[in-house]
């Protein structure tokens, strides 16, 4: 009896929406999500070997990264039924990861092999040397 009362009070504390989202549900849904994520991972691998322009490749990979993050957070971390604050927290996390990724790509793409060999490069003043 005490267990039933404790379970009932826990059910009330969680609220009906949250209890349903954490109850496990059908395994077929999770298998379908896993298959979709595997297909998306295959697309990411294809994009990296497809020979697309660098900008398009990065944009596609970042877009697929965001889609995968949202799906994993929503379903496997059960965020679709939790408080909105947790979704905002993970949203800020993906935004931070996106900003760091873009900053890293931007900083790495400004270097050329000539600037990476360690020899100092002459500073261009815009004037020709013969004048």
PDB file of C-alpha atoms in Angstrom:
ATOM      1  CA  UNK A   1       0.000   0.000   0.000  1.00  0.00           C
ATOM      2  CA  UNK A   2       2.799   2.406   0.895  1.00  0.00           C
ATOM      3  CA  UNK A   3       4.458   1.663  -2.435  1.00  0.00           C
ATOM      4  CA  UNK A   4       1.264   2.477  -4.311  1.00  0.00           C
ATOM      5  CA  UNK A   5       0.902   5.761  -2.396  1.00  0.00           C
ATOM      6  CA  UNK A   6       4.545   6.661  -3.078  1.00  0.00           C
ATOM      7  CA  UNK A   7       4.145   5.811  -6.757  1.00  0.00           C
ATOM      8  CA  UNK A   8       0.966   7.886  -6.935  1.00  0.00           C
ATOM      9  CA  UNK A   9       2.603  10.891  -5.294  1.00  0.00           C
ATOM     10  CA  UNK A  10       5.584  10.563  -7.628  1.00  0.00           C
ATOM     11  CA  UNK A  11       3.156  10.478 -10.574  1.00  0.00           C
ATOM     12  CA  UNK A  12       1.508  13.685  -9.315  1.00  0.00           C
ATOM     13  CA  UNK A  13       4.881  15.350  -8.738  1.00  0.00           C
ATOM     14  CA  UNK A  14       6.029  14.576 -12.252  1.00  0.00           C
ATOM     15  CA  UNK A  15       2.804  15.627 -13.937  1.00  0.00           C
ATOM     16  CA  UNK A  16       1.060  13.517 -16.536  1.00  0.00           C
ATOM     17  CA  UNK A  17       3.060  14.798 -19.543  1.00  0.00           C
ATOM     18  CA  UNK A  18       6.448  14.145 -17.993  1.00  0.00           C
ATOM     19  CA  UNK A  19       5.443  10.732 -16.683  1.00  0.00           C
ATOM     20  CA  UNK A  20       4.361   9.670 -20.160  1.00  0.00           C
ATOM     21  CA  UNK A  21       7.602  10.852 -21.759  1.00  0.00           C
ATOM     22  CA  UNK A  22       9.712   8.891 -19.273  1.00  0.00           C
ATOM     23  CA  UNK A  23       7.667   5.695 -19.310  1.00  0.00           C
ATOM     24  CA  UNK A  24       9.775   4.060 -22.017  1.00  0.00           C
ATOM     25  CA  UNK A  25       7.168   3.867 -24.738  1.00  0.00           C
ATOM     26  CA  UNK A  26       7.551   1.579 -27.685  1.00  0.00           C
ATOM     27  CA  UNK A  27      10.929   0.255 -28.693  1.00  0.00           C
ATOM     28  CA  UNK A  28      10.038   0.551 -32.377  1.00  0.00           C
ATOM     29  CA  UNK A  29      10.156   4.347 -32.120  1.00  0.00           C
ATOM     30  CA  UNK A  30      13.723   4.246 -30.810  1.00  0.00           C
ATOM     31  CA  UNK A  31      14.810   1.751 -33.452  1.00  0.00           C
ATOM     32  CA  UNK A  32      13.371   4.000 -36.170  1.00  0.00           C
ATOM     33  CA  UNK A  33      15.204   6.994 -34.706  1.00  0.00           C
ATOM     34  CA  UNK A  34      18.450   5.006 -34.540  1.00  0.00           C
ATOM     35  CA  UNK A  35      18.056   3.971 -38.192  1.00  0.00           C
ATOM     36  CA  UNK A  36      17.424   7.600 -39.188  1.00  0.00           C
ATOM     37  CA  UNK A  37      20.522   8.711 -37.255  1.00  0.00           C
ATOM     38  CA  UNK A  38      22.588   5.989 -38.959  1.00  0.00           C
ATOM     39  CA  UNK A  39      21.384   7.162 -42.379  1.00  0.00           C
ATOM     40  CA  UNK A  40      22.211  10.757 -41.450  1.00  0.00           C
ATOM     41  CA  UNK A  41      25.687   9.653 -40.346  1.00  0.00           C
ATOM     42  CA  UNK A  42      26.139   7.930 -43.707  1.00  0.00           C
ATOM     43  CA  UNK A  43      25.161  11.177 -45.431  1.00  0.00           C
ATOM     44  CA  UNK A  44      27.748  13.035 -43.351  1.00  0.00           C
ATOM     45  CA  UNK A  45      30.436  10.600 -44.450  1.00  0.00           C
ATOM     46  CA  UNK A  46      29.329  10.928 -48.080  1.00  0.00           C
ATOM     47  CA  UNK A  47      29.422  14.742 -47.864  1.00  0.00           C
ATOM     48  CA  UNK A  48      32.983  14.649 -46.538  1.00  0.00           C
ATOM     49  CA  UNK A  49      34.141  12.511 -49.492  1.00  0.00           C
ATOM     50  CA  UNK A  50      31.919  14.039 -52.212  1.00  0.00           C
ATOM     51  CA  UNK A  51      34.372  16.755 -53.207  1.00  0.00           C
ATOM     52  CA  UNK A  52      31.970  19.620 -52.573  1.00  0.00           C
ATOM     53  CA  UNK A  53      33.226  23.151 -52.075  1.00  0.00           C
ATOM     54  CA  UNK A  54      34.588  23.770 -48.600  1.00  0.00           C
ATOM     55  CA  UNK A  55      31.864  26.237 -47.625  1.00  0.00           C
ATOM     56  CA  UNK A  56      29.032  23.985 -48.794  1.00  0.00           C
ATOM     57  CA  UNK A  57      30.571  20.965 -47.095  1.00  0.00           C
ATOM     58  CA  UNK A  58      30.912  22.781 -43.769  1.00  0.00           C
ATOM     59  CA  UNK A  59      27.377  24.191 -43.999  1.00  0.00           C
ATOM     60  CA  UNK A  60      25.885  20.751 -44.730  1.00  0.00           C
ATOM     61  CA  UNK A  61      27.854  19.066 -41.955  1.00  0.00           C
ATOM     62  CA  UNK A  62      26.898  21.720 -39.406  1.00  0.00           C
ATOM     63  CA  UNK A  63      23.244  21.453 -40.443  1.00  0.00           C
ATOM     64  CA  UNK A  64      23.268  17.675 -40.051  1.00  0.00           C
ATOM     65  CA  UNK A  65      25.082  18.043 -36.715  1.00  0.00           C
ATOM     66  CA  UNK A  66      22.295  20.278 -35.414  1.00  0.00           C
ATOM     67  CA  UNK A  67      19.596  17.871 -36.627  1.00  0.00           C
ATOM     68  CA  UNK A  68      21.309  14.934 -34.912  1.00  0.00           C
ATOM     69  CA  UNK A  69      21.791  16.908 -31.694  1.00  0.00           C
ATOM     70  CA  UNK A  70      18.126  17.901 -31.540  1.00  0.00           C
ATOM     71  CA  UNK A  71      16.920  14.347 -32.227  1.00  0.00           C
ATOM     72  CA  UNK A  72      19.214  12.762 -29.635  1.00  0.00           C
ATOM     73  CA  UNK A  73      18.377  15.392 -27.013  1.00  0.00           C
ATOM     74  CA  UNK A  74      14.640  15.245 -27.666  1.00  0.00           C
ATOM     75  CA  UNK A  75      14.152  11.487 -27.761  1.00  0.00           C
ATOM     76  CA  UNK A  76      17.055   9.676 -26.103  1.00  0.00           C
ATOM     77  CA  UNK A  77      17.431  12.298 -23.359  1.00  0.00           C
ATOM     78  CA  UNK A  78      13.610  12.636 -23.110  1.00  0.00           C
ATOM     79  CA  UNK A  79      13.602  16.420 -23.471  1.00  0.00           C
ATOM     80  CA  UNK A  80      10.373  16.503 -25.487  1.00  0.00           C
ATOM     81  CA  UNK A  81       8.357  16.055 -22.284  1.00  0.00           C
ATOM     82  CA  UNK A  82      10.548  17.882 -19.782  1.00  0.00           C
ATOM     83  CA  UNK A  83      10.463  21.463 -18.620  1.00  0.00           C
ATOM     84  CA  UNK A  84      11.242  24.036 -21.336  1.00  0.00           C
ATOM     85  CA  UNK A  85      14.189  25.305 -19.273  1.00  0.00           C
ATOM     86  CA  UNK A  86      16.098  22.111 -20.027  1.00  0.00           C
ATOM     87  CA  UNK A  87      15.441  22.478 -23.746  1.00  0.00           C
ATOM     88  CA  UNK A  88      16.719  26.053 -23.587  1.00  0.00           C
ATOM     89  CA  UNK A  89      19.832  24.840 -21.758  1.00  0.00           C
ATOM     90  CA  UNK A  90      20.618  22.342 -24.500  1.00  0.00           C
ATOM     91  CA  UNK A  91      19.745  24.945 -27.125  1.00  0.00           C
ATOM     92  CA  UNK A  92      22.359  27.292 -25.697  1.00  0.00           C
ATOM     93  CA  UNK A  93      24.837  24.401 -25.651  1.00  0.00           C
ATOM     94  CA  UNK A  94      24.366  23.705 -29.363  1.00  0.00           C
ATOM     95  CA  UNK A  95      24.602  27.431 -30.086  1.00  0.00           C
ATOM     96  CA  UNK A  96      27.904  27.566 -28.199  1.00  0.00           C
ATOM     97  CA  UNK A  97      29.198  24.531 -30.077  1.00  0.00           C
ATOM     98  CA  UNK A  98      28.164  26.117 -33.368  1.00  0.00           C
ATOM     99  CA  UNK A  99      29.940  29.386 -32.549  1.00  0.00           C
ATOM    100  CA  UNK A 100      33.119  27.528 -31.541  1.00  0.00           C
ATOM    101  CA  UNK A 101      32.992  25.402 -34.699  1.00  0.00           C
ATOM    102  CA  UNK A 102      32.579  28.417 -36.968  1.00  0.00           C
ATOM    103  CA  UNK A 103      35.349  30.294 -35.131  1.00  0.00           C
ATOM    104  CA  UNK A 104      37.696  27.318 -35.481  1.00  0.00           C
ATOM    105  CA  UNK A 105      36.955  26.880 -39.181  1.00  0.00           C
ATOM    106  CA  UNK A 106      37.392  30.613 -39.776  1.00  0.00           C
ATOM    107  CA  UNK A 107      40.716  30.769 -37.944  1.00  0.00           C
ATOM    108  CA  UNK A 108      42.140  27.658 -39.594  1.00  0.00           C
ATOM    109  CA  UNK A 109      41.051  28.655 -43.089  1.00  0.00           C
ATOM    110  CA  UNK A 110      43.017  31.927 -42.925  1.00  0.00           C
ATOM    111  CA  UNK A 111      46.348  30.100 -42.816  1.00  0.00           C
ATOM    112  CA  UNK A 112      48.179  28.870 -45.887  1.00  0.00           C
ATOM    113  CA  UNK A 113      51.117  26.456 -46.095  1.00  0.00           C
ATOM    114  CA  UNK A 114      53.435  29.435 -46.607  1.00  0.00           C
ATOM    115  CA  UNK A 115      52.463  30.920 -43.247  1.00  0.00           C
ATOM    116  CA  UNK A 116      52.707  27.607 -41.417  1.00  0.00           C
ATOM    117  CA  UNK A 117      56.347  26.765 -42.256  1.00  0.00           C
ATOM    118  CA  UNK A 118      57.700  29.106 -39.580  1.00  0.00           C
ATOM    119  CA  UNK A 119      59.431  31.648 -41.816  1.00  0.00           C
ATOM    120  CA  UNK A 120      58.372  35.248 -41.307  1.00  0.00           C
ATOM    121  CA  UNK A 121      56.395  36.701 -44.174  1.00  0.00           C
ATOM    122  CA  UNK A 122      57.137  40.190 -45.507  1.00  0.00           C
ATOM    123  CA  UNK A 123      54.554  42.792 -44.666  1.00  0.00           C
ATOM    124  CA  UNK A 124      52.926  44.224 -47.754  1.00  0.00           C
ATOM    125  CA  UNK A 125      52.577  48.008 -47.705  1.00  0.00           C
ATOM    126  CA  UNK A 126      50.822  48.206 -51.034  1.00  0.00           C
ATOM    127  CA  UNK A 127      53.761  49.933 -52.743  1.00  0.00           C
ATOM    128  CA  UNK A 128      56.007  48.234 -55.269  1.00  0.00           C
ATOM    129  CA  UNK A 129      59.661  47.722 -54.295  1.00  0.00           C
ATOM    130  CA  UNK A 130      61.079  49.414 -57.428  1.00  0.00           C
ATOM    131  CA  UNK A 131      59.556  52.846 -56.849  1.00  0.00           C
TER     132      UNK A 131
END
